[in-house]
Short mmCIF file of C-alpha atoms and ligand atoms in Angstrom, two decimals:
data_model
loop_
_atom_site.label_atom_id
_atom_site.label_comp_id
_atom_site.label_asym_id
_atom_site.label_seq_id
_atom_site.Cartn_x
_atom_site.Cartn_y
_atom_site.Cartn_z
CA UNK A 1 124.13 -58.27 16.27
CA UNK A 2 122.15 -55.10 16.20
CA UNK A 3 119.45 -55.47 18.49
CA UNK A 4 119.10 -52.33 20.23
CA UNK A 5 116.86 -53.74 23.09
CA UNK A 6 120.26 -55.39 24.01
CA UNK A 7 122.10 -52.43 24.28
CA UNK A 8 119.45 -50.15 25.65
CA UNK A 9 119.36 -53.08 28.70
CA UNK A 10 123.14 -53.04 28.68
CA UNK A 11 123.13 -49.14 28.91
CA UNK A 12 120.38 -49.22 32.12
CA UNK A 13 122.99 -51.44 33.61
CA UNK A 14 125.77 -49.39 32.83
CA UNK A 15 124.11 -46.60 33.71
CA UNK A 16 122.44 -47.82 37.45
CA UNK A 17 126.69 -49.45 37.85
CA UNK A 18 127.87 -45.65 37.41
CA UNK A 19 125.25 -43.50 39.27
CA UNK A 20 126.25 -46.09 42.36
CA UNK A 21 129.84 -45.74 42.26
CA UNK A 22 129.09 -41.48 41.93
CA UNK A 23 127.89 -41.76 45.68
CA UNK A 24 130.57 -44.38 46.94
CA UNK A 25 133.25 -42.86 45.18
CA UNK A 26 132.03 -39.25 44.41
CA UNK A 27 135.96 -38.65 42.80
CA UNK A 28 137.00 -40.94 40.49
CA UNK A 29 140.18 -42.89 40.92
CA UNK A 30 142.30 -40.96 38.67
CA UNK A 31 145.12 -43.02 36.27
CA UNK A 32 148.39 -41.15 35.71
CA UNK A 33 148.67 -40.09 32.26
CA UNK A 34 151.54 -41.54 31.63
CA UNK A 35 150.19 -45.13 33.16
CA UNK A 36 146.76 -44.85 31.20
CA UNK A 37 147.36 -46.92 28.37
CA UNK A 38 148.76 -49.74 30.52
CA UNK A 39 145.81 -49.42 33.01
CA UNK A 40 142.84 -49.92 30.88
CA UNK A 41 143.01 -52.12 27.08
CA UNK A 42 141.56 -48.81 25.26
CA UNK A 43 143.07 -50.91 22.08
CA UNK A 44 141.40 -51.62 18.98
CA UNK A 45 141.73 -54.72 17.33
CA UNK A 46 141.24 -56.65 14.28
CA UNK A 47 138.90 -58.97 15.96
CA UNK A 48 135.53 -57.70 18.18
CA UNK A 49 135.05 -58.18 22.07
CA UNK A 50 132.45 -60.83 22.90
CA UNK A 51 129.39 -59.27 24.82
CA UNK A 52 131.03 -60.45 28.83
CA UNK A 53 134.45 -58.60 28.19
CA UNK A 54 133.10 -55.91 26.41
CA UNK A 55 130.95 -55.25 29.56
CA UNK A 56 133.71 -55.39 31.87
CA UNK A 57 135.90 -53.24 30.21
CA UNK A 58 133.04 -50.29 29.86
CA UNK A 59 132.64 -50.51 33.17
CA UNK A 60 136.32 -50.21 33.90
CA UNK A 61 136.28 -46.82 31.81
CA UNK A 62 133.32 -45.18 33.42
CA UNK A 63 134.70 -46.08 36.78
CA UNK A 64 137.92 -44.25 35.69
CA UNK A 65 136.71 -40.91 34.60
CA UNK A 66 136.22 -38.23 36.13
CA UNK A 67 132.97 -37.78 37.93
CA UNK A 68 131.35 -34.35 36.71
CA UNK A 69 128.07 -34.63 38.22
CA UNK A 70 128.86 -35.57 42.22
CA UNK A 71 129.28 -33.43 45.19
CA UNK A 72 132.56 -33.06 45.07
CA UNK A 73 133.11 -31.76 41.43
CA UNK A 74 133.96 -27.87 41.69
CA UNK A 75 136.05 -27.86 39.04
CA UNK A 76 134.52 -26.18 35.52
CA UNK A 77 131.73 -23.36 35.28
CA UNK A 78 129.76 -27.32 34.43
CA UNK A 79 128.81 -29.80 37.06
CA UNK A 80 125.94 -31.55 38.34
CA UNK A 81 123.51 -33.62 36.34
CA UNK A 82 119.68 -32.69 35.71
CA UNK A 83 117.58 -35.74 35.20
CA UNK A 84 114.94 -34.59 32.70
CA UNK A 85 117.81 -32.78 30.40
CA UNK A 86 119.94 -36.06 30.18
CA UNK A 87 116.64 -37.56 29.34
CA UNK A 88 115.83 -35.37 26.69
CA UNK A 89 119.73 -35.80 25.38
CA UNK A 90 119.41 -39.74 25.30
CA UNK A 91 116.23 -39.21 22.94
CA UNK A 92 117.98 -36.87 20.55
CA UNK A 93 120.73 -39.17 20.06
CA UNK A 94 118.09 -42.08 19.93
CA UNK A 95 116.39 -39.85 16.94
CA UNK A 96 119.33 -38.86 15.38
CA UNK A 97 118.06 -35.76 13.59
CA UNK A 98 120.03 -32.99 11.53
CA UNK A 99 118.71 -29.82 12.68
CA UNK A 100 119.16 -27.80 9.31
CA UNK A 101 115.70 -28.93 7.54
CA UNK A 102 112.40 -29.30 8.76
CA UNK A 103 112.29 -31.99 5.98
CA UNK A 104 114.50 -33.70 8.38
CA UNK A 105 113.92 -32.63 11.92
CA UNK A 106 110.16 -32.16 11.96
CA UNK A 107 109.08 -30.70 15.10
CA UNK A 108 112.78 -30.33 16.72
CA UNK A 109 112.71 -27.45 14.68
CA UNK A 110 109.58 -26.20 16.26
CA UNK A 111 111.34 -27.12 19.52
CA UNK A 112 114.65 -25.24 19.17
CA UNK A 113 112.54 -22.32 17.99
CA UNK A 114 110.51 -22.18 20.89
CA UNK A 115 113.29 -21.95 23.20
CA UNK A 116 114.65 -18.90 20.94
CA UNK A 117 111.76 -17.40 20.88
CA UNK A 118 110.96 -17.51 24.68
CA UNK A 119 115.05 -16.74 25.40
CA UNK A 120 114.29 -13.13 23.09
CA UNK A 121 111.32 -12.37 25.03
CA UNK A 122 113.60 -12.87 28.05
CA UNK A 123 116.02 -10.83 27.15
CA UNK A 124 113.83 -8.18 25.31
CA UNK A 125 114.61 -8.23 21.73
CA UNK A 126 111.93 -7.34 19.33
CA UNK A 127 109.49 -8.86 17.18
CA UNK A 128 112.47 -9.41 14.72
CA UNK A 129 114.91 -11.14 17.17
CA UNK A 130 115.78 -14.99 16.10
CA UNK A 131 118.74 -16.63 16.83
CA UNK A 132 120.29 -20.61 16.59
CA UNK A 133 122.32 -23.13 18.53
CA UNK A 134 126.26 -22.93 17.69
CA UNK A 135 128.64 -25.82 19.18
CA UNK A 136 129.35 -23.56 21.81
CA UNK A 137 130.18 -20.53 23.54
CA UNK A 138 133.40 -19.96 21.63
CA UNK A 139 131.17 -20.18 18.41
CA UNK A 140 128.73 -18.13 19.86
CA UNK A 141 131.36 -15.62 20.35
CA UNK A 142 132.97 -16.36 16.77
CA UNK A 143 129.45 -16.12 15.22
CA UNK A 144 128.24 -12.60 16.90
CA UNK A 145 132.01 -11.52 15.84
CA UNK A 146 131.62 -12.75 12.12
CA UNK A 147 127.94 -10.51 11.90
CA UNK A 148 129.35 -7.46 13.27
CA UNK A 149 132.55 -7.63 10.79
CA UNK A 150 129.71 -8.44 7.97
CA UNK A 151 128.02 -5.59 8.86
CA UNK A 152 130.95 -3.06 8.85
CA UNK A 153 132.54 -4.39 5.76
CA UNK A 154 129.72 -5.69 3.73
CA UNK A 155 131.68 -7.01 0.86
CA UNK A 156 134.18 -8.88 2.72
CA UNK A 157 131.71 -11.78 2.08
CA UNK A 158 132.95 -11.53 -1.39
CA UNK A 159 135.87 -9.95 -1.75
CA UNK A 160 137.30 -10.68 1.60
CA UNK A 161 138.17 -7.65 4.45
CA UNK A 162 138.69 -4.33 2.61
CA UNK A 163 138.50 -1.80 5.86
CA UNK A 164 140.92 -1.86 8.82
CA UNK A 165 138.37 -3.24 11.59
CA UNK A 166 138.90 -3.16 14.98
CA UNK A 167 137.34 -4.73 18.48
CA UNK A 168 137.41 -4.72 21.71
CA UNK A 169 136.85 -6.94 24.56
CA UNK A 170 137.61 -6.78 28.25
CA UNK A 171 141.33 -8.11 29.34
CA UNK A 172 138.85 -10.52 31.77
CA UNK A 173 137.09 -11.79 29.17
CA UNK A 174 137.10 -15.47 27.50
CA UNK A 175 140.22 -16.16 25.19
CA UNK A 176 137.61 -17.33 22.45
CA UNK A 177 137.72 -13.76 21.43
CA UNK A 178 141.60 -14.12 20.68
CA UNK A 179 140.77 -17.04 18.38
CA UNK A 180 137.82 -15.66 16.73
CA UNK A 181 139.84 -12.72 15.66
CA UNK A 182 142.60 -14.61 13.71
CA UNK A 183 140.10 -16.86 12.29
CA UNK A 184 137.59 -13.75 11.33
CA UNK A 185 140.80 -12.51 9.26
CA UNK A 186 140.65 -9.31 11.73
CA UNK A 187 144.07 -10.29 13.33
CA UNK A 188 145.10 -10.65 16.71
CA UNK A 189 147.35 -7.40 16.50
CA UNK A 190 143.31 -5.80 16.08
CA UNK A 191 141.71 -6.41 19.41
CA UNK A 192 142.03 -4.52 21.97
CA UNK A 193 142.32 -5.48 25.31
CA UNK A 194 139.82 -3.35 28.06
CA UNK A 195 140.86 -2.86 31.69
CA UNK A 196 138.89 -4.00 34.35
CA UNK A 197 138.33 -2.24 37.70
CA UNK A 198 138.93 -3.90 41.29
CA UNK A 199 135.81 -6.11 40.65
CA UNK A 200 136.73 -7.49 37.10
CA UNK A 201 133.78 -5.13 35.34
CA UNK A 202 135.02 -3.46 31.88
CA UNK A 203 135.48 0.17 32.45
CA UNK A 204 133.50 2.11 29.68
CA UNK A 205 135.99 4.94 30.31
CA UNK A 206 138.65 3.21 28.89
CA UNK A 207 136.84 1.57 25.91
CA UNK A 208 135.35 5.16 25.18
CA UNK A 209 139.14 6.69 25.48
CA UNK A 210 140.31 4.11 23.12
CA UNK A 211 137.81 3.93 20.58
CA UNK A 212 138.53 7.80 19.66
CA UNK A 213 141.71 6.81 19.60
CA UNK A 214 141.61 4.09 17.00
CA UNK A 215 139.27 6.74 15.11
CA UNK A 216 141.84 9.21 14.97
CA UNK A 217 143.90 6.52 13.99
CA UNK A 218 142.42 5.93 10.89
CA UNK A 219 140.49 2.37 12.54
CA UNK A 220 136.99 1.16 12.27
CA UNK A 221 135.28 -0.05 15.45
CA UNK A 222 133.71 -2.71 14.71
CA UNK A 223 132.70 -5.12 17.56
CA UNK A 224 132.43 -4.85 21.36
CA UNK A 225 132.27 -8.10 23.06
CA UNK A 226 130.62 -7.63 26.88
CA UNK A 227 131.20 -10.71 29.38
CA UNK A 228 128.19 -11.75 31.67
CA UNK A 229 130.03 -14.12 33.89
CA UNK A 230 133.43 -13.39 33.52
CA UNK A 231 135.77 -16.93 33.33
CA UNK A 232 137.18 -16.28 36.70
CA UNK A 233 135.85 -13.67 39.06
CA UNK A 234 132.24 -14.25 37.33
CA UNK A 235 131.74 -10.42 37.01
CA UNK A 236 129.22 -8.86 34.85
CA UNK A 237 130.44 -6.28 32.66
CA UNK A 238 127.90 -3.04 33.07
CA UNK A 239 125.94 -3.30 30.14
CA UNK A 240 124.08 0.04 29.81
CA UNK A 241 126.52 2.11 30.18
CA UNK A 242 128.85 0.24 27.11
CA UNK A 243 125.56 0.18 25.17
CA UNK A 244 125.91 4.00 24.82
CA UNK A 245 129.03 4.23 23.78
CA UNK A 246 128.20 1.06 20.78
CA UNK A 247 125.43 3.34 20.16
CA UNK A 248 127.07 6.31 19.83
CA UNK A 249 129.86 5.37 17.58
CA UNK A 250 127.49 2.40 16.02
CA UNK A 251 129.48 -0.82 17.18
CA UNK A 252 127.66 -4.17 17.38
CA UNK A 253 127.13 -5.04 20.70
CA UNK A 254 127.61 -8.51 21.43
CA UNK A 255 126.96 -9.43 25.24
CA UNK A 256 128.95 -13.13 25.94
CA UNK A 257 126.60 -14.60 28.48
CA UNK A 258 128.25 -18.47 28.22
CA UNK A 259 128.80 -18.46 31.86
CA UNK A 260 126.06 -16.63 33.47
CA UNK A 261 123.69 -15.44 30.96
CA UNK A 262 121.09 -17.54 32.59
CA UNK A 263 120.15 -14.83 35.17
CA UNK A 264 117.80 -13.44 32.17
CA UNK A 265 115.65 -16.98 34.17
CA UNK A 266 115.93 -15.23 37.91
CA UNK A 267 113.89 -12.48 38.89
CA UNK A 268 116.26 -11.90 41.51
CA UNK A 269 119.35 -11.50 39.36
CA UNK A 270 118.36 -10.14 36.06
CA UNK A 271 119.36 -7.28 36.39
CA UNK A 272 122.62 -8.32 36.72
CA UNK A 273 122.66 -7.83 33.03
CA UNK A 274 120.45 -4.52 32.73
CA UNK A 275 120.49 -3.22 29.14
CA UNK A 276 121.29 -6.41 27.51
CA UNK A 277 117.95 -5.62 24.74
CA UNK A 278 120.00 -2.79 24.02
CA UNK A 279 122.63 -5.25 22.40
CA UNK A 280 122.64 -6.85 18.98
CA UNK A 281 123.27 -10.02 20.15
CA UNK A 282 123.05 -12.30 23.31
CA UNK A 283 124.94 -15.94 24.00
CA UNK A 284 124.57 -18.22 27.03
CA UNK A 285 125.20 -21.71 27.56
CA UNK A 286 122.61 -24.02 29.26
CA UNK A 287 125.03 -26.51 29.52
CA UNK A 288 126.48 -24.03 32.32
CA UNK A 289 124.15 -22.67 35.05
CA UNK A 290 121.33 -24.81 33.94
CA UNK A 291 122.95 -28.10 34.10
CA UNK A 292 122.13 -30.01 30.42
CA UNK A 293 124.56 -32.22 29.22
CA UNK A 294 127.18 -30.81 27.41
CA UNK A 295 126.79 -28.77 24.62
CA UNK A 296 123.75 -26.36 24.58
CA UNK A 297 125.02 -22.86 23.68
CA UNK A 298 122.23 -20.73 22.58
CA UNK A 299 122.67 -17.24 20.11
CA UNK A 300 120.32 -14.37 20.00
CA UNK A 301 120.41 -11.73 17.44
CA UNK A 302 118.23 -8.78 17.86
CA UNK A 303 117.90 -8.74 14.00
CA UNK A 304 117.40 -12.06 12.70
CA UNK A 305 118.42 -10.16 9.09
CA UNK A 306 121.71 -10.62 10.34
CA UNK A 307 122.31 -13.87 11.01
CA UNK A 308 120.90 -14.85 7.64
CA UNK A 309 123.09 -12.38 5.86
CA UNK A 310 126.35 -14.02 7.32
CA UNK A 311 125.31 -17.32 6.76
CA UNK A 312 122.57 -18.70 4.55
CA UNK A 313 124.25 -19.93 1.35
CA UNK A 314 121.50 -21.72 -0.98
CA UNK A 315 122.08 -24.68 -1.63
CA UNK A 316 119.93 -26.89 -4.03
CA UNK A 317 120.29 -30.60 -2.80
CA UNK A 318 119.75 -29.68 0.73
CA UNK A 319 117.06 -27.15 0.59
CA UNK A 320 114.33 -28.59 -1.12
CA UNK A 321 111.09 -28.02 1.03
CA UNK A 322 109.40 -25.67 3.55
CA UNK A 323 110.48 -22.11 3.81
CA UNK A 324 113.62 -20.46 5.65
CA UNK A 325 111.83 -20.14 8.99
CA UNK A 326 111.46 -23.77 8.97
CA UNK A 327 114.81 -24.73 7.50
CA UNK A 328 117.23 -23.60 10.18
CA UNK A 329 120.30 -24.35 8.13
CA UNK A 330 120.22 -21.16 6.46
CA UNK A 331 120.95 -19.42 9.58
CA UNK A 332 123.90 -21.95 11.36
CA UNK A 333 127.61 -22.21 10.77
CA UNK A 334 127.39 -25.94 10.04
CA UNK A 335 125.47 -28.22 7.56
CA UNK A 336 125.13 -31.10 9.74
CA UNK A 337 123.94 -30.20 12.96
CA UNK A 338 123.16 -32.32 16.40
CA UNK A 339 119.85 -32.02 18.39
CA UNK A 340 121.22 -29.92 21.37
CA UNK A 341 117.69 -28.02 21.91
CA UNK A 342 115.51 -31.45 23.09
CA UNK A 343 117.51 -32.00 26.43
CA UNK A 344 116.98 -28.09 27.10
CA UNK A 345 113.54 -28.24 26.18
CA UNK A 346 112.42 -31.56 28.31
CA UNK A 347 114.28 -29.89 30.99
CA UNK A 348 112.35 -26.24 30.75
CA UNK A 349 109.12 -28.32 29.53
CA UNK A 350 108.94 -29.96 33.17
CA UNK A 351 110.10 -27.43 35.53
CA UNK A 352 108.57 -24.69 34.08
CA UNK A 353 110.23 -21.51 34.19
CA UNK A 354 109.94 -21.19 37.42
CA UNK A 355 112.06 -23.90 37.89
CA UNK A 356 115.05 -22.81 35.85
CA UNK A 357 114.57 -19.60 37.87
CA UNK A 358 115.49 -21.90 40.64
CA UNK A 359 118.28 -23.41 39.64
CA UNK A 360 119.85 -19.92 38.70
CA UNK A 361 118.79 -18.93 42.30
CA UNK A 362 120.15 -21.87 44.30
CA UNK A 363 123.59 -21.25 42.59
CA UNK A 364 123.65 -17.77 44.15
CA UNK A 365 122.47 -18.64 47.43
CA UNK A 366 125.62 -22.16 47.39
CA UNK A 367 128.00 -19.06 46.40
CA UNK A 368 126.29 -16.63 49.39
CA UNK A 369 126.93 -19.65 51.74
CA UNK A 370 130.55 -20.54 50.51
CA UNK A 371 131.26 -16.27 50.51
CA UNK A 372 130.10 -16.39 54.06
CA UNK A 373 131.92 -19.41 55.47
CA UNK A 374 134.90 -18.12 53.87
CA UNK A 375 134.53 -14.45 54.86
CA UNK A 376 133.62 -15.49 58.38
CA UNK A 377 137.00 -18.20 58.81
CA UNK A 378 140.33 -16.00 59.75
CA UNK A 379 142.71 -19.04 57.67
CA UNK A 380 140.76 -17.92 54.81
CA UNK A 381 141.02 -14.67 52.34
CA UNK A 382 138.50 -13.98 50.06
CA UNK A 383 139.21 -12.77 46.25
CA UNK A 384 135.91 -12.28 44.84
CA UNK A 385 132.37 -10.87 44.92
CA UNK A 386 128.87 -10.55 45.73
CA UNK A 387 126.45 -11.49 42.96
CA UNK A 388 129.15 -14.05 41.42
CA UNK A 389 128.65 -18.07 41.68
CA UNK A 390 132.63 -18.18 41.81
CA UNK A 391 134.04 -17.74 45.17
CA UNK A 392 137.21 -17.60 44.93
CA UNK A 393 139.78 -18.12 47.90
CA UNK A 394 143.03 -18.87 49.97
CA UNK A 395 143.16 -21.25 52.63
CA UNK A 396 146.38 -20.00 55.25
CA UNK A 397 149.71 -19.51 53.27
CA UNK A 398 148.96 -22.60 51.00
CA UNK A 399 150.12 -22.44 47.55
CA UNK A 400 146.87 -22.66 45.56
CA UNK A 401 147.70 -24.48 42.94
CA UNK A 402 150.09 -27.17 44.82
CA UNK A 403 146.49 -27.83 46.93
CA UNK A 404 144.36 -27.94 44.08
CA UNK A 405 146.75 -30.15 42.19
CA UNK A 406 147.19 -32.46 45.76
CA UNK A 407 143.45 -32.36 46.40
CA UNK A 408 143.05 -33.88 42.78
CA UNK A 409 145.86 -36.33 42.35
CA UNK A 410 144.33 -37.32 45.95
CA UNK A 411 140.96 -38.18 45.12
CA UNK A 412 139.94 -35.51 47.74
CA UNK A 413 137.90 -33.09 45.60
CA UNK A 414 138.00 -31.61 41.91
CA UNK A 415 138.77 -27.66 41.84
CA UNK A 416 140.35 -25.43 40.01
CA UNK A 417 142.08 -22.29 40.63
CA UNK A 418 142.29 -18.90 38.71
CA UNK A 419 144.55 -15.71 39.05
CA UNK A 420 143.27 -12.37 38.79
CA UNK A 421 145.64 -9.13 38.56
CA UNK A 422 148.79 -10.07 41.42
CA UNK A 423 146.41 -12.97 42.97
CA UNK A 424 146.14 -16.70 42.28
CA UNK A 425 143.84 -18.62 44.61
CA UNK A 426 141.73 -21.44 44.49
CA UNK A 427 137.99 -21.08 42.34
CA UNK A 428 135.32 -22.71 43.75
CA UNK A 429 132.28 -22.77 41.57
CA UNK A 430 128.73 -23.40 42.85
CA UNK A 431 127.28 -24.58 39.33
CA UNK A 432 125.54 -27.64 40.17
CA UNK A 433 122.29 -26.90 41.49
CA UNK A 434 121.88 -30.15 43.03
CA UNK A 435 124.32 -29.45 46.12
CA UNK A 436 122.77 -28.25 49.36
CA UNK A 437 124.12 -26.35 51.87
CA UNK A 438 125.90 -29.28 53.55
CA UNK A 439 128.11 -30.16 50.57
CA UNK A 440 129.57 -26.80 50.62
CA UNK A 441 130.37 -26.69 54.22
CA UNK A 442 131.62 -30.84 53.29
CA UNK A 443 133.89 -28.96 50.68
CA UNK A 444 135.53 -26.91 53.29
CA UNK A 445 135.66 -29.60 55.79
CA UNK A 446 137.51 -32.23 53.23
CA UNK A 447 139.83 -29.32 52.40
CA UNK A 448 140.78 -28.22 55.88
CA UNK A 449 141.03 -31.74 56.74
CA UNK A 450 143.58 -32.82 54.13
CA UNK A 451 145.24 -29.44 54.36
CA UNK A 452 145.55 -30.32 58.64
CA UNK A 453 147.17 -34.18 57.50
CA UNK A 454 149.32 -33.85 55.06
CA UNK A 455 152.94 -32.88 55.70
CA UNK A 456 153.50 -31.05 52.80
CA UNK A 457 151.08 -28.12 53.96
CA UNK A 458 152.03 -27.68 57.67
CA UNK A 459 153.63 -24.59 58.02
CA UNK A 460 156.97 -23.60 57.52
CA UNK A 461 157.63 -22.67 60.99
CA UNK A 462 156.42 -25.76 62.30
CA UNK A 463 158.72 -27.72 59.38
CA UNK A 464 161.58 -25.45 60.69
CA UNK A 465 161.10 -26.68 64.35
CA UNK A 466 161.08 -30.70 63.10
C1 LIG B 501 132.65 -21.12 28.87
C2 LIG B 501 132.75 -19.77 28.28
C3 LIG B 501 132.91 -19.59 26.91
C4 LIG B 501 133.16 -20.75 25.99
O1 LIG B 501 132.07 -21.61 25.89
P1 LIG B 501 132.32 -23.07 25.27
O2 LIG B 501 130.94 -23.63 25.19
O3 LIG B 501 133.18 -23.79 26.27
O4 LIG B 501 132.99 -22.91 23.97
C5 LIG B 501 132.89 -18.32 26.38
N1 LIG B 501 132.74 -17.26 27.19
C6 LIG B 501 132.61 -17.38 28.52
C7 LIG B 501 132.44 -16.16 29.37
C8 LIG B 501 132.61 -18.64 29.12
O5 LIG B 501 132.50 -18.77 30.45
#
């Protein structure tokens, strides 16, 4: 009953059933939500499935959802699928490690903290840089946000918040940092929202302005939260220049990299995020622009003092063995924590560096091409910018979000769309580093030719004339 060989054989099948219905049917065949429980028997019973039906009806739910790794997927600042990461992710869960002892991960832990290590050196943080693997970029966020109250208000640890902290984030930046505030006991009333120029970049002139202002008011900066990849225009927030103005009136500096933190891998477009070693702490998300499985969030803190201030907590049945640098519970937010730095490292371990560099660079160039096509086509307008792998767009006077929506419920191709300012349009990210030039241009062309068939889009002059 629990012979694994079985399984792993099953899986192979499973697995060789899915990758060829990805290229036959690159979008899934999507089930109305309100239909879903009637299409597929997602019931559990009293009694088991015998091996036969069991198969079938696996099969019928990978065939059903949605396809995240094809050419057609444009959807999420995710896509695509890299080979040696999902390998490294089926070994992890094949291990079945807890990453907070070395008593009980072994060499992960030598794995995760290579990774860390190389990431600081990337970045460059000092000699006394560390950092750890939260669920995600929201923790990331929550975790850099949680230090830099700790910091201000020492004894809130133990007495709970006794100074009236304030922070500050851009208004394009991810709504994590709404969250994070209520649950860091800060309040939502206490962040303040930064405006953003034509481009989506924070203006430092305006966090400057109102950080004397909450002085005067009798406030405590506390925390400035920079974006590197903003959620929908993908803009980098300029780094240097908010970095003297943290330093100045001593705010942590935390530089939200989820999205496109990964240019600290590309030569080319590192300097996209110039003065990032002047922060206190760094996140990015390899599960974004460098295509692991979902999640791999990564947090750097330029003082590894930090971290261990706002969260070791001894604790006598669980750290037995080994010292702290081994036993990387002392510096996470959870006890129990899953393997997420294997699929990174098999990935990095055969490409190289240079190869992550070129995923990060292929991304740019898929955005240059989808910029150009769209720049260079008169039914298009174009909403975004150079150095940003989201291109965002409107195709002739078509409602954005009725085409997205129609494109999807169509089978035609998964994107999203975003608004920025008066604008909504459609987002078209060019995350997976897999496409080629052809499957952006095949984006357009599927587009334009569903827009060209489909009565619901032809214009309202020609609908007038019917
Ligand atoms: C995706 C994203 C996040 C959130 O990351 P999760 O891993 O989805 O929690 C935070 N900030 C930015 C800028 C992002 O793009």
């Amino acid at each position: 009953m629990s012979n694994i060989s079985n399984d792993l054989a099953l899986f192979n099948e499973l697995a060789e059933a899915l990758i060829n219905e990805e290229e036959q049917h690159p979008v899934a065949d999507r089930i109305d939500s309100d239909k879903l429980y009637d299409s597929i028997d997602l019931s559990l019973n009293d009694g088991g499935m015998i091996d036969d039906e069991f198969k079938a009806v696996l099969q019928e739910v990978l065939i059903a959802t949605p396809k995240t790794a094809t050419n057609l997927f444009f959807n999420q600042l995710f896509g695509g699928r890299q080979g040696k990461a999902v390998l490294g992710d089926l070994l992890a869960v094949l291990l079945n490690n807890s990453m907070y002892t070395y008593k009980v991960a072994g060499p992960q832990v030598g794995i995760e903290q290579e990774i860390i290590r190389q990431s600081c050196d990337l970045v460059g943080y000092g000699p006394r840089s560390n950092g750890t693997f939260p669920t995600g970029g929201s923790m990331s966020n929550y975790m850099a946000l949680v230090m830099a109250r700790d910091a201000k208000d020492p004894n809130c640890r133990l007495t709970g918040m006794s100074k009236p902290l304030v922070v500050y984030t851009s208004k394009e930046s991810h709504y994590s940092n709404a969250k994070n505030v209520s649950f860091a006991g800060i309040g939502k009333n206490n962040i303040r929202y930064i405006g953003a120029d034509a481009k989506g970049q924070m203006i430092p002139e305006k966090l400057e302005a109102q950080i004397i202002k909450d002085i005067n008011d009798g406030f405590i900066p506390t925390y400035v939260n920079a974006t590197a990849g903003t959620t929908v225009l993908g803009a980098f927030d300029p780094i240097d220049k908010i970095a003297d103005i943290t330093e100045k009136y001593q705010i942590w500096l935390h530089v939200d990299g989820a999205y496109s933190g990964s240019v600290i891998f590309s030569d080319k477009y590192k300097h996209l995020v110039k003065g990032v070693e002047r922060s206190n702490s760094f996140s990015y998300n390899a599960h974004k622009m460098l295509g692991t499985p979902m999640t791999c969030s990564i947090i750097l803190v330029n003082d590894k003092k930090q971290l261990h201030d706002s969260f070791s907590n001894e604790a006598d049945y669980l750290y037995q063995t080994d010292g702290d640098d081994f036993n990387l519970g002392k510096t996470s937010f959870q006890c129990g924590r899953r393997n997420d730095a294997l699929k990174f490292w098999t990935l990095w371990k055969s490409v190289g560096t240079s190869g992550l560099k070129q995923i990060i660079d292929q991304q740019f160039e898929l955005a240059d091409i989808a910029r150009g096509y769209v720049s260079n086509h008169p039914d298009y307008t174009l909403y975004s910018f150079e150095d940003s792998i989201s291109v965002c767009f409107n195709y002739k006077n078509i409602d954005p979000i009725k085409l997205c929506t129609a494109l999807y419920e169509h089978q035609i191709t998964v994107v999203g769309f975003g608004s920025f300012n008066e604008d909504t349009f459609i987002r078209l990210v060019t995350i997976n580093a897999n496409n080629l030039k052809a499957d952006i241009l095949n984006f357009f062309n599927v587009l334009e030719d569903y827009a060209a068939n489909e009565m619901e889009f032809t214009n309202v002059k020609e609908k007038m004339m019917d």
